């Protein structure tokens, strides 16, 4: 998609869709606004479109950069390699460092949801000189997840271990009915699909292809392999040096099965956070609350916990 190509939707008015060549991929990104930089990283099984309800308002203050992670959306889907390291959070982070460098930004804050928050965490841990602040939506650290597996979490998060199985087993099953899969995946308990803008849902379905399914499986294979090994090596030895904001849905699998502030305290000292009345997709279910928190936090202020 060339820099001046029309977006395949009208969810991010005023944003330009561009492609960036990194060391191992072609990254599709929406770029909009003026001012200091702000990087937004989406989760699985979404794309950069998942920020559509907060990105335009943020672009009034910031140069907002919202990429599709490698393997997702309209970004390239390279081979994962024997150890799947081409889909590690470190490798995804390097993609985004390169995107920001090409835009002229050497230091910047980042917000991530789900997988994107795991990428943001690894970026801040690996290159603290480059990351000013991190906001993480609805996750606890990967190391904590994989060392505190419970029955309840496992039943709601079956995909962590199913998608990590050897190829092509999960791919064959998941690609048998792609529309059914994406509807099932996004239809979270007690929340449903009505929180999604139909245009965003159409984008998620458009991008749910066999190639993306394979790439996402590679992402999860990397998580239980090279990513977990990196985290084990860093656990108890390194912490984030920048301010961290953690927000989780009170009705999400994260909120139901973990104590996020305790989990994150193992990795960050400059920490604040709270629950919001959402499921796993807070930026689409309650963008007002996420926008308020982001506007305060990225301006160097302390965001206020919502009442009620």
Short mmCIF file of C-alpha atoms in Angstrom, two decimals:
data_model
loop_
_atom_site.label_atom_id
_atom_site.label_comp_id
_atom_site.label_asym_id
_atom_site.label_seq_id
_atom_site.Cartn_x
_atom_site.Cartn_y
_atom_site.Cartn_z
CA UNK A 1 0.00 0.00 0.00
CA UNK A 2 1.74 3.22 -1.08
CA UNK A 3 1.91 6.18 1.26
CA UNK A 4 -0.90 8.04 -0.50
CA UNK A 5 -3.24 5.06 -0.82
CA UNK A 6 -6.75 5.37 0.54
CA UNK A 7 -7.38 3.38 3.69
CA UNK A 8 -9.71 0.39 3.28
CA UNK A 9 -12.09 2.01 5.81
CA UNK A 10 -12.96 5.43 7.19
CA UNK A 11 -12.21 4.73 10.84
CA UNK A 12 -9.12 6.95 11.13
CA UNK A 13 -9.96 10.21 9.37
CA UNK A 14 -6.91 12.35 8.64
CA UNK A 15 -4.47 9.47 9.07
CA UNK A 16 -2.10 8.45 6.29
CA UNK A 17 -1.43 4.77 5.69
CA UNK A 18 2.21 4.06 5.01
CA UNK A 19 4.53 1.09 4.65
CA UNK A 20 7.91 0.82 6.36
CA UNK A 21 10.69 -1.62 5.52
CA UNK A 22 12.35 -3.11 8.61
CA UNK A 23 15.06 -5.73 8.98
CA UNK A 24 12.61 -8.60 8.53
CA UNK A 25 9.24 -7.28 7.41
CA UNK A 26 7.14 -4.67 5.67
CA UNK A 27 5.07 -2.89 8.30
CA UNK A 28 1.76 -1.19 7.54
CA UNK A 29 0.99 1.77 9.78
CA UNK A 30 -1.48 4.60 10.14
CA UNK A 31 0.20 7.93 10.96
CA UNK A 32 -1.68 11.06 11.94
CA UNK A 33 -1.52 14.27 13.91
CA UNK A 34 1.26 16.62 14.90
CA UNK A 35 3.46 17.10 17.93
CA UNK A 36 5.46 14.68 20.05
CA UNK A 37 5.27 10.99 19.09
CA UNK A 38 3.01 8.32 20.53
CA UNK A 39 3.16 4.69 19.42
CA UNK A 40 0.01 2.52 19.70
CA UNK A 41 0.34 -1.28 19.45
CA UNK A 42 -2.71 -3.53 19.00
CA UNK A 43 -3.38 -7.06 20.21
CA UNK A 44 -4.54 -10.40 18.83
CA UNK A 45 -6.64 -10.98 16.72
CA UNK A 46 -6.91 -7.29 15.89
CA UNK A 47 -5.13 -4.69 13.77
CA UNK A 48 -4.22 -1.02 14.19
CA UNK A 49 -7.93 -0.30 13.61
CA UNK A 50 -8.59 -1.29 17.23
CA UNK A 51 -7.40 2.20 18.24
CA UNK A 52 -9.95 3.98 16.04
CA UNK A 53 -12.00 5.37 18.93
CA UNK A 54 -9.04 6.99 20.72
CA UNK A 55 -6.40 7.66 18.05
CA UNK A 56 -8.07 10.66 16.35
CA UNK A 57 -8.41 12.53 19.66
CA UNK A 58 -4.85 11.66 20.63
CA UNK A 59 -3.70 12.98 17.24
CA UNK A 60 -4.84 16.44 18.33
CA UNK A 61 -1.84 16.46 20.69
CA UNK A 62 0.55 13.86 19.29
CA UNK A 63 1.95 12.40 16.14
CA UNK A 64 0.19 9.08 16.53
CA UNK A 65 1.73 6.00 14.93
CA UNK A 66 -0.47 2.89 14.86
CA UNK A 67 1.16 -0.04 13.07
CA UNK A 68 -0.05 -3.52 12.30
CA UNK A 69 2.33 -5.84 14.12
CA UNK A 70 4.24 -8.18 11.83
CA UNK A 71 2.00 -11.12 11.00
CA UNK A 72 -1.16 -9.09 11.54
CA UNK A 73 -3.37 -6.93 9.37
CA UNK A 74 -1.70 -5.64 6.24
CA UNK A 75 1.86 -6.04 7.54
CA UNK A 76 4.11 -8.75 6.12
CA UNK A 77 3.97 -12.28 7.44
CA UNK A 78 7.53 -13.62 7.21
CA UNK A 79 8.58 -17.15 8.09
CA UNK A 80 8.99 -17.65 11.81
CA UNK A 81 12.16 -19.75 11.65
CA UNK A 82 12.96 -22.94 13.48
CA UNK A 83 12.66 -21.35 16.91
CA UNK A 84 9.87 -18.95 15.84
CA UNK A 85 12.06 -16.02 16.92
CA UNK A 86 10.92 -13.95 13.93
CA UNK A 87 7.70 -13.51 15.94
CA UNK A 88 9.20 -12.84 19.35
CA UNK A 89 8.19 -9.69 21.17
CA UNK A 90 11.77 -8.50 20.82
CA UNK A 91 11.65 -8.87 17.04
CA UNK A 92 8.27 -7.16 16.85
CA UNK A 93 9.72 -4.41 19.01
CA UNK A 94 12.63 -3.95 16.64
CA UNK A 95 10.15 -3.47 13.80
CA UNK A 96 8.54 -0.65 15.71
CA UNK A 97 11.78 0.98 16.76
CA UNK A 98 12.67 1.07 13.06
CA UNK A 99 9.29 2.51 12.07
CA UNK A 100 9.72 5.28 14.63
CA UNK A 101 13.31 5.94 13.55
CA UNK A 102 12.18 6.33 9.95
CA UNK A 103 9.68 8.91 11.14
CA UNK A 104 12.46 10.75 12.97
CA UNK A 105 11.64 9.63 16.51
CA UNK A 106 14.41 8.16 18.66
CA UNK A 107 12.56 8.39 21.98
CA UNK A 108 8.81 8.09 22.51
CA UNK A 109 6.02 6.73 24.74
CA UNK A 110 4.05 3.63 23.80
CA UNK A 111 0.64 2.19 24.63
CA UNK A 112 -0.17 -1.43 23.93
CA UNK A 113 -3.11 -3.75 24.27
CA UNK A 114 -2.83 -7.52 24.65
CA UNK A 115 0.07 -8.72 22.43
CA UNK A 116 0.97 -5.12 21.71
CA UNK A 117 1.44 -4.47 25.41
CA UNK A 118 3.83 -7.43 25.58
CA UNK A 119 5.79 -5.90 22.71
CA UNK A 120 5.82 -2.55 24.49
CA UNK A 121 7.08 -4.18 27.70
CA UNK A 122 9.96 -5.88 25.88
CA UNK A 123 10.83 -2.64 24.04
CA UNK A 124 11.04 -0.72 27.31
CA UNK A 125 13.04 -3.47 29.01
CA UNK A 126 15.52 -3.85 26.14
CA UNK A 127 16.02 -0.17 25.29
CA UNK A 128 15.05 1.99 28.26
CA UNK A 129 16.80 4.97 26.69
CA UNK A 130 14.24 4.94 23.85
CA UNK A 131 10.95 4.52 25.75
CA UNK A 132 9.58 7.41 27.81
CA UNK A 133 6.41 5.85 29.20
CA UNK A 134 4.39 2.65 28.78
CA UNK A 135 0.66 2.07 29.10
CA UNK A 136 -0.44 -1.59 29.10
CA UNK A 137 -4.06 -2.59 28.54
CA UNK A 138 -5.47 -5.80 30.00
CA UNK A 139 -2.42 -7.98 30.49
CA UNK A 140 -0.08 -9.14 33.20
CA UNK A 141 3.53 -9.95 32.30
CA UNK A 142 4.13 -13.06 30.22
CA UNK A 143 6.40 -14.58 32.86
CA UNK A 144 3.63 -14.19 35.45
CA UNK A 145 1.02 -15.71 33.14
CA UNK A 146 3.10 -18.79 32.38
CA UNK A 147 4.11 -19.37 36.01
CA UNK A 148 0.62 -18.81 37.49
CA UNK A 149 -1.61 -20.88 35.23
CA UNK A 150 -4.99 -21.60 36.83
CA UNK A 151 -7.96 -23.65 35.70
CA UNK A 152 -10.17 -20.58 35.23
CA UNK A 153 -7.60 -18.68 33.19
CA UNK A 154 -6.76 -21.76 31.14
CA UNK A 155 -10.38 -22.34 30.18
CA UNK A 156 -10.75 -18.74 29.00
CA UNK A 157 -7.31 -18.57 27.38
CA UNK A 158 -7.14 -21.95 25.67
CA UNK A 159 -5.55 -20.34 22.60
CA UNK A 160 -2.23 -19.69 24.36
CA UNK A 161 -1.39 -23.38 24.29
CA UNK A 162 -3.54 -24.51 21.37
CA UNK A 163 -2.02 -22.01 18.94
CA UNK A 164 1.46 -22.88 20.19
CA UNK A 165 1.13 -26.49 19.03
CA UNK A 166 3.30 -27.69 16.17
CA UNK A 167 2.30 -26.52 12.70
CA UNK A 168 0.07 -27.13 10.89
CA UNK A 169 -2.26 -28.66 13.51
CA UNK A 170 -3.88 -25.49 14.91
CA UNK A 171 -3.79 -23.76 11.53
CA UNK A 172 -5.78 -26.53 9.85
CA UNK A 173 -8.48 -26.45 12.49
CA UNK A 174 -8.75 -22.67 12.78
CA UNK A 175 -8.87 -22.02 9.04
CA UNK A 176 -11.73 -24.48 8.52
CA UNK A 177 -14.23 -21.66 9.18
CA UNK A 178 -12.56 -18.26 9.56
CA UNK A 179 -15.72 -16.23 10.16
CA UNK A 180 -16.81 -18.61 12.92
CA UNK A 181 -13.36 -18.42 14.49
CA UNK A 182 -13.11 -14.64 14.61
CA UNK A 183 -16.66 -14.28 15.94
CA UNK A 184 -15.95 -16.84 18.66
CA UNK A 185 -12.59 -15.29 19.55
CA UNK A 186 -13.95 -11.76 19.95
CA UNK A 187 -17.19 -12.76 21.68
CA UNK A 188 -15.96 -12.48 25.26
CA UNK A 189 -17.98 -13.76 28.20
CA UNK A 190 -20.43 -11.21 29.52
CA UNK A 191 -19.54 -8.66 26.84
CA UNK A 192 -20.48 -9.91 23.37
CA UNK A 193 -19.78 -8.48 19.95
CA UNK A 194 -21.92 -5.33 20.13
CA UNK A 195 -18.99 -3.30 21.48
CA UNK A 196 -17.31 -3.45 18.07
CA UNK A 197 -18.01 -0.90 15.36
CA UNK A 198 -19.27 -2.89 12.34
CA UNK A 199 -16.58 -1.28 10.19
CA UNK A 200 -13.88 -2.43 12.62
CA UNK A 201 -15.39 -5.90 12.73
CA UNK A 202 -15.32 -6.01 8.94
CA UNK A 203 -11.62 -5.14 9.03
CA UNK A 204 -10.85 -7.86 11.55
CA UNK A 205 -12.67 -10.38 9.38
CA UNK A 206 -10.94 -9.16 6.21
CA UNK A 207 -7.58 -9.67 7.88
CA UNK A 208 -8.42 -13.08 9.35
CA UNK A 209 -6.76 -15.08 6.58
CA UNK A 210 -4.86 -18.38 6.59
CA UNK A 211 -1.61 -16.41 6.38
CA UNK A 212 -2.50 -14.35 9.43
CA UNK A 213 -3.65 -17.41 11.37
CA UNK A 214 -0.28 -19.06 10.73
CA UNK A 215 1.57 -15.89 11.77
CA UNK A 216 -0.46 -15.63 14.98
CA UNK A 217 0.34 -19.26 15.77
CA UNK A 218 4.01 -18.41 15.26
CA UNK A 219 3.55 -15.50 17.66
CA UNK A 220 2.22 -17.87 20.35
CA UNK A 221 4.90 -20.47 19.63
CA UNK A 222 7.50 -17.78 20.20
CA UNK A 223 5.78 -16.77 23.44
CA UNK A 224 6.13 -20.16 25.11
CA UNK A 225 9.65 -20.56 23.73
CA UNK A 226 12.09 -17.71 23.13
CA UNK A 227 9.96 -15.03 24.83
CA UNK A 228 9.55 -17.04 28.01
CA UNK A 229 13.29 -17.77 28.05
CA UNK A 230 14.06 -14.04 27.77
CA UNK A 231 11.69 -13.27 30.60
CA UNK A 232 13.13 -16.01 32.80
CA UNK A 233 16.61 -14.59 32.21
CA UNK A 234 15.43 -11.08 33.17
CA UNK A 235 13.13 -11.98 36.06
CA UNK A 236 14.41 -10.53 39.32
CA UNK A 237 17.31 -8.85 37.53
CA UNK A 238 15.80 -6.10 35.42
CA UNK A 239 12.84 -3.77 35.80
CA UNK A 240 11.27 -1.08 33.68
CA UNK A 241 12.94 2.27 34.30
CA UNK A 242 10.09 4.38 32.90
CA UNK A 243 6.65 5.15 34.33
CA UNK A 244 4.10 2.39 33.71
CA UNK A 245 0.30 2.66 33.58
CA UNK A 246 -1.67 -0.59 33.80
CA UNK A 247 -5.39 -0.71 33.02
CA UNK A 248 -7.42 -3.90 32.95
CA UNK A 249 -11.03 -4.84 32.42
CA UNK A 250 -12.84 -5.88 35.59
CA UNK A 251 -14.80 -8.35 33.45
CA UNK A 252 -11.86 -9.70 31.45
CA UNK A 253 -9.91 -12.91 31.88
CA UNK A 254 -7.05 -10.74 33.16
CA UNK A 255 -9.23 -9.06 35.76
CA UNK A 256 -10.93 -12.26 36.85
CA UNK A 257 -7.88 -14.48 37.25
CA UNK A 258 -4.93 -12.25 38.16
CA UNK A 259 -4.02 -9.43 40.51
CA UNK A 260 -2.48 -7.10 37.93
CA UNK A 261 -0.84 -4.59 40.25
CA UNK A 262 0.91 -7.33 42.21
CA UNK A 263 2.04 -9.03 39.01
CA UNK A 264 3.41 -5.82 37.51
CA UNK A 265 5.14 -4.75 40.74
CA UNK A 266 7.67 -7.51 40.06
CA UNK A 267 8.76 -5.64 36.93
CA UNK A 268 8.14 -1.95 37.64
CA UNK A 269 8.62 0.43 40.54
CA UNK A 270 7.09 3.55 38.96
CA UNK A 271 3.66 1.94 38.68
CA UNK A 272 0.04 3.04 38.72
CA UNK A 273 -3.10 1.36 37.51
CA UNK A 274 -6.74 0.43 37.96
CA UNK A 275 -9.62 -1.59 36.58
CA UNK A 276 -12.24 -0.23 34.23
CA UNK A 277 -15.75 -1.70 33.76
CA UNK A 278 -15.01 -3.56 30.52
CA UNK A 279 -14.00 -6.90 29.14
CA UNK A 280 -10.79 -7.58 27.25
CA UNK A 281 -11.16 -4.74 24.72
CA UNK A 282 -11.35 -1.55 26.81
CA UNK A 283 -10.34 0.86 24.04
CA UNK A 284 -13.36 -0.27 22.01
CA UNK A 285 -15.83 -0.84 24.84
CA UNK A 286 -15.07 2.31 26.90
CA UNK A 287 -12.85 4.56 24.79
CA UNK A 288 -13.85 7.54 26.93
CA UNK A 289 -12.15 6.06 29.98
CA UNK A 290 -9.05 4.97 28.06
CA UNK A 291 -8.72 8.33 26.34
CA UNK A 292 -8.95 10.22 29.63
CA UNK A 293 -6.30 7.99 31.20
CA UNK A 294 -3.97 8.24 28.21
CA UNK A 295 -4.33 12.01 27.92
CA UNK A 296 -3.33 12.42 31.57
CA UNK A 297 -0.59 9.80 31.70
CA UNK A 298 1.20 10.77 28.50
CA UNK A 299 1.09 14.42 29.57
CA UNK A 300 3.03 13.48 32.70
CA UNK A 301 0.02 13.61 35.02
CA UNK A 302 -1.51 10.94 37.20
CA UNK A 303 -4.66 9.49 35.63
CA UNK A 304 -7.71 9.24 37.87
CA UNK A 305 -9.41 5.92 38.50
CA UNK A 306 -12.98 5.99 37.16
CA UNK A 307 -15.72 6.17 39.79
CA UNK A 308 -18.15 3.30 40.01
#
